[in-house]
Structure formats: structure tokens, C-alpha cells
Amino acid sequence: MKEFHSFRLDTVNHCLWHGEDRVSLTPKAFDVLRYLVEHADRLVTQDEILGALWPETYVNPEVIKKYVLGIRKALGDRHEKPEFIETFPRRGYQFVATVSEGIGTPSDASINGARKMVGRETAMAQLDGYLTHALKGQRQIIFVTGEAGVGKTTLVDEFHQMATRHPNLRVVRGQCVEGFGGKEAYYPVLEALGQWVRDSGGGSVVHTLAKQAPTWLVQFHSLIKAEQREALQKEILGATRERMVREICEALESLTAQDPLVLVLEDLHWVDPSTLDFISALSRRRGPAKLLVLGTYRPADVIISQSPLKALKQDLVLHSLSHEISLERLDESEVSDFLAFKFVDADFPSRFVNLIYRRSGGNPLFMITILQDMVKKGLIAQADGRWTLGVALEDVEPSVPETLDQLIEMQFQQLSAVEQLILRSASVAGERFSVWAISTAAEIDPGSIEDACDGLSERLQFIQAAGIHELANGQISAHYDFRHSLYREVLYRRLSEVIRSRLHLQLAQRLKAFCEPGELELASELALHFEGGHDYKQAIRYLILASENAAGRFAYRDSLEILRHALELALKLSPALRDELEIQVLESIGDAHFALGALVQSAQAYTTAAERARQAGLKTAQLHALTSAMYPMGFIDPDQGIATVEEALKVSMSVNDPTRLAGTQMLAAGCRLVFDAWSQTDANLYTSSCETLLRHSGLDAYQRIVYAHILVLKGNYHEALESCEGSVSRMGHGMSLMAYYGALSAKTSALLLMGQLGKALQITQAGRASPDENLARYWLLSFREAWLRTVAFDFEGARRICQGSGKVGGEYPDSQGETIDQMAAGYIALYGGKYGRAIEHFRKVLNPAVRTKFFRHWWWRLMARLESINTWLMSGDLSRAGTAADSFLESALSTADPHLQTLAWDLKTRVTMAKNDFKGARESIKQALGIVDKFEIVVAAWQGYATAWQLYQRLNEHKTARMNRERAETYIFKIANSFAPDEPLRATFLAAPPVRRVLCEKTVNKATR
Ligand SMILES: Nc1ncnc2c1ncn2[C@@H]1O[C@H](COP(=O)(O)OP(=O)(O)O)[C@@H](O)[C@H]1O
Ligand SMILES: [Mg+2]
């Protein structure tokens, strides 16, 4: 560790120590200082620094000047007579202080007793013990609790220093912030991780995140290259809150397998719900990790805010998953120690200690504020090198206010008008504030603000310098921190409502002007200031953005909370303004519920939005809400869904917007085709409105999914798959999980009919393997798997899934599951020769009174008809089969589905064959195989060729028969080989009697092809 004067450059933790204090420097400022210190023997030019620290980016050299200024400020360097960094105008800089290779680490120094912290020996010993466990790979979750100013941060700082004694140990810190911080999902975790990622220069941390936690890496926009971002976006599609939490836990475990990590999360009384999820999950996992999480909070504030942190901590402590160190106020002897080291060689009356102790109640912050105040007023002064009390002891007590708040208040009164002005604005801006933010409200030039802040900082009053930071627009500005959050809180509380709201509003307007439209980063901060400034309209706008931001972190519950707050604010708006915004918020609530798979609530929110829009006469908004409502309703109540789009259609007729009309028409036709019945009129309408849309705006992500389903129904599987791909890549970051499932649903249907059963199975099984929120939506994919199993002749397996899915689906109707279940039961009876029973099962599917509409229900009913006819045929009831086959063929030909049509011609072939009408059979099979040639309908194809083989054998055309059998076999293996070699379904399929019959005919040695 390099040392100069009383400073130490800690290159492991990327920080600067001054004695026992951590000096706040931004990562870049630290890098500049480090570079200068490491080249202390010579002059370093600006170009050299730029080349070394900003390779490949263009940076204005002025930036370096700013950074150096910030560093010099942090070091307390004098302008006239620099002790640390000398500036050579137009040439560069040189570090001029003597640099030595430090031998003593800071923790050695603290062990020797030269610490600034008094007492806390037990707490430090406990922490040391926990660290020992952590170093052995037993993760530790520790909460340090106590009132404001009691010394939590001080203890953590001390521990931070002590911990860095261990080689390769990293400490990363994240701070919860008051106000908007609680609305930013994972705020402190992202801060700590971001610091780590930046410090590691894109090394192992980024690598691990890329491999194990892509949902996290993607949050660090500036760190990932454009092409990597795209790949990441693809990878995280359909992710959930659980996945995000799981990923970071796993990544942390990998990262701490070798080198230990201390993760400090400060001021958890302001924590966001997602960070709590993270802490909870991390604490409950059992694997090894050299990890110590240190969280601090004020219990009283947790109770007031009713944060779930309280319950979480109790639960964790109860199960011995975490420990609490509760800090009490200092006792009298500790106060005495404190005075002794603060005022070396002091000559105070003996009762002075007791007085300070009594007055402050042992709260260190109160105590230190009293003492600083006395020094400033000259009540305590140095005479002949000794500190003495300049007044009578009796006179001290009455001059000290009763409470810390009052003392702070009093100190504030004694500041100059400008200083008061600055601090008032600062208290609105936040615990850390920039000169830029103050200059907006205080109308003082930035230079004077900086001077005034530096003055306060030097006099140890209210604030301290926090270095130079980049603002969201790339501008650089000096920052300051309140010395303690209580100072800010006191100042903020004493502002009048009028001033407070004016300051919030000014700040909000400046902030808004300076971030790009649609920029999410500052959304919650802006919402807070607009709300504070009573501009509820803007506040709601930014809350909607903030909720999208949360969705980008898969924190949909946080989104909902933010949106509910927005609804509360909407009540304060005038009716004219309220309608439009409230409808927007309701739509966003519908989106968030939809994304979570809470379909009933989602549909409800959209319907409410539509009704509000109708009442307010806002047609476009009504149209939008009605179409949105269709998506959740399609899953839970297609009848109602179709009624909703029909209503949308009516509204869109009265809106003069051809694109919107086309969109609604397309959706309405699409819904009828998928959920109600196939009709050529609707199919044509669908195509023509789709073409209109494609010419104008193109299809959005949801429209593409419906489009894919229609394409599947027309047998255009490749196009359908492409449309799913396009839909998914368009949704991008934070896309709705349900939409993702919608795309998977279309994709699996296409794969299934193409005979890619193995691929489809992989998708449905991956859905089931994720044991989290996905489960509630798994029912959707499970129906695909049930269907798939019927195709592979695993009827029992199909039934098991259908009967189990009711439990998973819960609130969802399961007509689809019941239908496939009946089909599977029918097949079992049919192949078991129990024709009567088979017919009963198929009839249940056909009974229109029993089941309402559901996804592809008409298609399933056609399948039930087909299998009933098959049953009659197999049972020898030829007359019945004959008429039914003809009418079935007619029905199939009225659809656009080549799979159904092929099966219909195939059936007709077999019926005519059974009637010994070989001419008719020849004609029919020609029709069937003609369709097979044109589409990739592998499942129908093998059956068609198998029938052709039978037919030509009966006709004694053996060569043609053999050729057809081989074709059937090729298709059979196409299906079988789509499965993994050890997938049991492969064997089940190959062993099924109709399949085996085709295969048994060939020479034995081909069996393993
Ligand atoms: N044990 C201690 N010994 C000496 N000073 C302390 C001690 N604890 C706290 N302080 C002083 O009190 C102030 C407030 O403490 P801090 O750690 O910021 O409180 P908290 O984080 O609990 O709100 C600090 O500036 C520090 O100087
Ligand atoms: Mg603190």
C-alpha cells in the first residue's frame, strides 16, 4: 500500500485512507490519483493520463483538470503552495509528496490502539468472529442496528479497515437512499456490484456475471458492448424475479469460492422490496461462500415505515440464519475515552465528562455535535498546548439544547444567509448533492456555491466533500454529502411547505430538462421531486417510467406498488387531467399483472381502464385498453375476450385511423380463428388487415404472436417460427413473461406438427424445471406437452399431465386440459379394442354444450370427429364410417390446415379401401400425399405414407408399396430422432403398434438408423 503524509492508497479496495478515515473519491478520480502516485518521480502529461485511463474514448482534457481539482480538494492541498500535486500549466501534473511503500496496514494501526472509535470492543470481537466463519466458507448475514448517530457506520468503517487485513478480501458497499431509493429495485445491491464491476475493469466479475447472472450484467448498460447486449437480451427473455435473485446468489457464491467478500448494505430502513428478497434468498441458501453481508438500519424507522425488513430479520435470526448486533449508546467511561483522544492533553474539570454524557445521552453524534459547537464558540480552547474549558461548568449545561435536532437547528441559525440558502436546497436534493443541483434552485453561481460548501466542509459543519462526479448528461460537478443523514432530515423538516415544494419543483424541472426523453435512470428521482413540488401530472408520468424501470429488473411487484402510488396521486388532479393519466396507470397495472401471469387481475385492470376511457369519451385510450384486455382474456375466458374485441372493433370504426382499424380487425379476426371457428371470411379479413398493417406500421410483438398462431393453423410452420423469433426480439428488455409464453406456445405448436417433438419437449420441460413464478404459467406449456405425448402414443403420460395441470393452473379454466385428457383416454380405449368406450370419450370432446371456447377448440373437435370415425372403421361399422368420413373431409377442406386435410384424405382412403373401392382409394391417397409434398407436416405424413403402403400392397404393386413404406419410415425416424437418444418417449413412439407395423417390414439391420 503506497503512503504519503498521513494518506494511504488502498489499491485492493480502490480507496484512499486518511488516518482512519476513508476519503471519498470517485472511481475515476481514484484512478487519476493512483496514476499520478505510481509515476510520482516525473511529470505526467494530460495526454498520457487520457491514454492510460480513457483508452478509445474521446474525453475533453478539461475533465482531467476537474478531477485533479477534486483530488487536491480531497487531499486538502493548498492552491498557492501545493504539497501533493503540482500543476505545470499546459504541460501536465506531477505528484510531489514523498511516496513510500507502506508497511503497516490500517488495521495494524487500529490494533495498536490508535483508533478513533471508542468502546464497541464486543461488537468488533463479534464481527471478527463472524468474519472468521465467513473466511471458512460459511456465509454470514449480520445486521448492525441502532438509532441514528449511535455509530453504526463508524463500526462498519472500522470493520471495513480491519477486514482488509486479510489478503484478497474485497469490501463493496451499497447505500440505501431515502425517498426514491425505496422505489428503485435492488438499488444498494446494484450500487455495490457496479462499484465492484468497474473496479475489476471488466475482469473476472464481469465474466462471472456474463456466465451466471446475465439478468444482472444487463443492468450495467455502460459496461456492455452493443453486440453483447443483444445476446444478453436474448438470454434473459422470460426471466423472472426469482431467476434474477437466484442468479445473483449463484454468481456471488462463485465469486466468493476463492476470495472473500464483505458486502455492506447501509441504511436498510430505506430498502426496496427487491433487495429484501435478495437478502432473504441469500441467507437461506446453504452452499459454501466466503461471504459476509453487513446490513445496517435504524429499528425505529423500520417500524414507522412498516417495512417487511423487521419480519425478515426476526425470521432469519430465529432460524439462526443471521445475527444482529444492536448498538447501544456509549456509557460514561466511553464518553471519557472519547474526550481523552479527541482532546489530547486536556485539562477539563472532572464533572465535564459527566455533563457531556448526560446532555448527549451517550449518543455519539449528539456528543460530537455538542463538542464541535463548543470548540467553534471558543468555549473549549487550547491554551499553552492544552485544551481547557473557558467557562464555568454550570454555564455549559444551559447553553446546550435538549435534543440533537435543536442543536442542529441552532447551528444552522448561526450560518451566513448564503450558506443557509445552499443547505436548504441541498436538504431537498438529497443526502449526496451536486453543486449543479443547488445552482438550479439557489440562483448562485456554481463557483460561489463550491466555495461556500468547501468552507462548511473544512469547518466540519453539516457537510463534507464527496469528490467530483459525472452527472447524467456527462457534465462534471463537485458533490457533497451531509455529514450525517440526520442533518439533512432536520433541515428538510424545518422548511416551510411552500419553500419545500418550490425547491422540489425547481430541481425537478432542471433535472428533467437535462435527461433525455424516455430516459429511465432518473425517473424515480424525478417523480419524487415532482411530487414534492405538487406537480402530480409530471409525477405520475415519471412514476409510470419508474415502474417500467422496475419491470426491466423483473421486479413487477415493485412496479405494481409504484403504480398504485401513482393512482393515489391521480386523485389530487383535476378531473380533466385525471382521466387520461389514470387510464394510463391502469393500463400499466394491467401490463404488470399480465407479466406476472395474474391474468384475472390483468383483465380487470384493462377493463376498468376501458370503462374509464369510455366514460371520458377518450376513444383511442378505450380502444387500446380493450385490445390489451383481449390478451389475458384469451387465456381465461375466450368468449368474453372475443366480445371485448368486437367492442373494440365498434369503437375503432368511429375513430378515423386506418392503421388502428386494421389492427383491431386483424386481432378480432385472429381471435375468432384461434378461439372460435375457422372461416374463410375471417381468414381473408385477417390477411388483408395484416397486409395493411405491414405496409404502415408493421406488427408489434403481440400481433406477431397471434400471427404466428394463425400461420400454424395454415401449416406455414417455418414462417410461424420466424414470427415468434421476431416477436421475442422486439420485446427486448423487461418484456412480459406472458408474452414470452405466448410466443413459446405458438412455437411449440409449430414444432409439434412439424414432427420436431424432441425440440418441443425441451421447451415444455425447461418451463417445468424452473421452480418459481413460472410454475403458475406452466400449465400453458403443459398442454402442449400433453398434446405432444398423444402424438408419440404416450397416452397415459398425456393424461397424467392434464389431470395434474388443474392444480398448477389454479384460477385458470382447463377446458383445453380436459379435452386432451378425453382424447388420450379415447386413444387408449381405441387401441385396446374398447370401441364403445372410445366413442364415449370422443363424444365428450364433441359435445358443444359441455365446453365453451378455448384455444383451438374447433380443431380439437375435428380431431375428435376424426378419431370417432377411425373407431367405427376399426370396429367394422363401415356404413357409419363412410358417410362420416365424407362429411369430415368436407369440414377439413373448409379449414386451411394441411395437417387436418391430409388426415381427412388418409381416412377417406382407408374407408374406401375397406369398401374395396380401390379406384376411390387411389384417388384419395393421391390427394393426401399431394398435400404432404407441399407442407412440412411430418406427423400427418408418416400416417399418409403408411396408408399408401397398405393400399399398394393390396393392389399388388409391390415396388410402389415398398417405396411408400420407406417414405413412412423416413418420417417416423425424423420424429423419433428429434428426441434425445435416452428420452423414453422415443422408445414409446417406436414401439407403438401402428409405427411398429411400418418398421417391422424392413430388414432387421436397419433398426438403429
Ligand atoms: N464509537 C464511537 N467512537 C467515537 N465516535 C463515534 C462512535 N460512534 C459514532 N461516533 C461518531 O458519531 C457520529 C455518528 O456516527 P455514525 O456511525 O455515523 O452513526 P449511525 O451510522 O449509527 O447513524 C460519527 O461521525 C462518529 O464520529
Ligand atoms: Mg450511518
PDB file of C-alpha atoms and ligand atoms in Angstrom, residues 21 115-120 144-158 266-267 269 296-298 327-328 330 334 337-338 341-342 362-369 372 464 483-487, ligand 1:
ATOM      1  CA  ASP A  21     -10.959   7.789   7.550  1.00  0.00           C
ATOM      2  CA  ARG A 115      -8.347   4.281  16.690  1.00  0.00           C
ATOM      3  CA  LYS A 116     -10.881   6.979  16.519  1.00  0.00           C
ATOM      4  CA  MET A 117     -13.653   4.731  17.711  1.00  0.00           C
ATOM      5  CA  VAL A 118     -14.236   4.261  21.395  1.00  0.00           C
ATOM      6  CA  GLY A 119     -15.886   1.293  23.017  1.00  0.00           C
ATOM      7  CA  ARG A 120     -17.525  -1.275  20.726  1.00  0.00           C
ATOM      8  CA  VAL A 144     -25.981  -3.827  12.830  1.00  0.00           C
ATOM      9  CA  THR A 145     -28.858  -1.912  14.349  1.00  0.00           C
ATOM     10  CA  GLY A 146     -29.279   1.187  16.460  1.00  0.00           C
ATOM     11  CA  GLU A 147     -30.687   4.697  16.497  1.00  0.00           C
ATOM     12  CA  ALA A 148     -29.446   7.461  14.224  1.00  0.00           C
ATOM     13  CA  GLY A 149     -25.989   8.652  15.187  1.00  0.00           C
ATOM     14  CA  VAL A 150     -25.287   5.771  17.546  1.00  0.00           C
ATOM     15  CA  GLY A 151     -22.285   4.705  15.488  1.00  0.00           C
ATOM     16  CA  LYS A 152     -23.375   2.034  13.013  1.00  0.00           C
ATOM     17  CA  THR A 153     -21.456   3.494  10.091  1.00  0.00           C
ATOM     18  CA  THR A 154     -18.473   4.121  12.332  1.00  0.00           C
ATOM     19  CA  LEU A 155     -18.445   0.487  13.372  1.00  0.00           C
ATOM     20  CA  VAL A 156     -18.789  -0.689   9.803  1.00  0.00           C
ATOM     21  CA  ASP A 157     -15.931   1.598   8.704  1.00  0.00           C
ATOM     22  CA  GLU A 158     -13.758   0.233  11.463  1.00  0.00           C
ATOM     23  CA  GLU A 266     -26.106   0.687   4.616  1.00  0.00           C
ATOM     24  CA  ASP A 267     -29.318   2.158   5.990  1.00  0.00           C
ATOM     25  CA  HIS A 269     -34.527   1.223   6.836  1.00  0.00           C
ATOM     26  CA  THR A 296     -27.224  -1.510   8.995  1.00  0.00           C
ATOM     27  CA  TYR A 297     -30.550   0.023   9.946  1.00  0.00           C
ATOM     28  CA  ARG A 298     -32.498   2.034  12.497  1.00  0.00           C
ATOM     29  CA  LEU A 327     -25.576  -0.873  19.232  1.00  0.00           C
ATOM     30  CA  GLU A 328     -26.428   0.956  22.430  1.00  0.00           C
ATOM     31  CA  LEU A 330     -21.969   4.985  24.847  1.00  0.00           C
ATOM     32  CA  GLU A 334     -16.563   5.531  26.862  1.00  0.00           C
ATOM     33  CA  ASP A 337     -12.287   7.865  26.460  1.00  0.00           C
ATOM     34  CA  PHE A 338     -13.703   9.791  23.596  1.00  0.00           C
ATOM     35  CA  PHE A 341      -8.474  11.042  22.473  1.00  0.00           C
ATOM     36  CA  LYS A 342     -10.311  13.894  20.857  1.00  0.00           C
ATOM     37  CA  GLY A 362     -24.395   8.889  25.169  1.00  0.00           C
ATOM     38  CA  ASN A 363     -25.415   9.315  21.527  1.00  0.00           C
ATOM     39  CA  PRO A 364     -22.068   9.829  19.781  1.00  0.00           C
ATOM     40  CA  LEU A 365     -23.441  12.060  17.062  1.00  0.00           C
ATOM     41  CA  PHE A 366     -25.118  14.330  19.589  1.00  0.00           C
ATOM     42  CA  MET A 367     -21.961  14.303  21.683  1.00  0.00           C
ATOM     43  CA  ILE A 368     -19.674  15.206  18.840  1.00  0.00           C
ATOM     44  CA  THR A 369     -22.004  17.945  17.690  1.00  0.00           C
ATOM     45  CA  GLN A 372     -17.727  20.852  17.905  1.00  0.00           C
ATOM     46  CA  GLN A 464     -18.262  17.029   3.710  1.00  0.00           C
ATOM     47  CA  ARG A 483     -22.056  14.560   7.454  1.00  0.00           C
ATOM     48  CA  HIS A 484     -24.950  12.572   8.766  1.00  0.00           C
ATOM     49  CA  SER A 485     -28.380  11.968   7.305  1.00  0.00           C
ATOM     50  CA  LEU A 486     -29.926  13.482  10.439  1.00  0.00           C
ATOM     51  CA  TYR A 487     -28.574  16.884   9.463  1.00  0.00           C
TER      52      TYR A 487
HETATM   53  N1  LIG B   1     -17.809   4.502  18.963  1.00  0.00           N
HETATM   54  C1  LIG B   1     -17.577   5.749  18.558  1.00  0.00           C
HETATM   55  N2  LIG B   1     -16.473   6.390  18.915  1.00  0.00           N
HETATM   56  C2  LIG B   1     -16.264   7.616  18.514  1.00  0.00           C
HETATM   57  N3  LIG B   1     -17.081   8.318  17.747  1.00  0.00           N
HETATM   58  C3  LIG B   1     -18.194   7.742  17.328  1.00  0.00           C
HETATM   59  C4  LIG B   1     -18.500   6.417  17.718  1.00  0.00           C
HETATM   60  N4  LIG B   1     -19.654   6.096  17.148  1.00  0.00           N
HETATM   61  C5  LIG B   1     -20.056   7.159  16.443  1.00  0.00           C
HETATM   62  N5  LIG B   1     -19.176   8.150  16.541  1.00  0.00           N
HETATM   63  C6  LIG B   1     -19.309   9.464  15.931  1.00  0.00           C
HETATM   64  O1  LIG B   1     -20.680   9.763  15.817  1.00  0.00           O
HETATM   65  C7  LIG B   1     -21.009  10.161  14.503  1.00  0.00           C
HETATM   66  C8  LIG B   1     -22.235   9.440  14.061  1.00  0.00           C
HETATM   67  O2  LIG B   1     -21.957   8.083  13.946  1.00  0.00           O
HETATM   68  P1  LIG B   1     -22.440   7.194  12.736  1.00  0.00           P
HETATM   69  O3  LIG B   1     -21.600   5.990  12.723  1.00  0.00           O
HETATM   70  O4  LIG B   1     -22.493   7.990  11.501  1.00  0.00           O
HETATM   71  O5  LIG B   1     -23.895   6.846  13.210  1.00  0.00           O
HETATM   72  P2  LIG B   1     -25.014   5.960  12.513  1.00  0.00           P
HETATM   73  O6  LIG B   1     -24.424   5.354  11.302  1.00  0.00           O
HETATM   74  O7  LIG B   1     -25.371   4.946  13.527  1.00  0.00           O
HETATM   75  O8  LIG B   1     -26.140   6.873  12.248  1.00  0.00           O
HETATM   76  C9  LIG B   1     -19.846   9.840  13.627  1.00  0.00           C
HETATM   77  O9  LIG B   1     -19.478  10.960  12.916  1.00  0.00           O
HETATM   78  C10 LIG B   1     -18.709   9.458  14.553  1.00  0.00           C
HETATM   79  O10 LIG B   1     -17.728  10.429  14.518  1.00  0.00           O
END
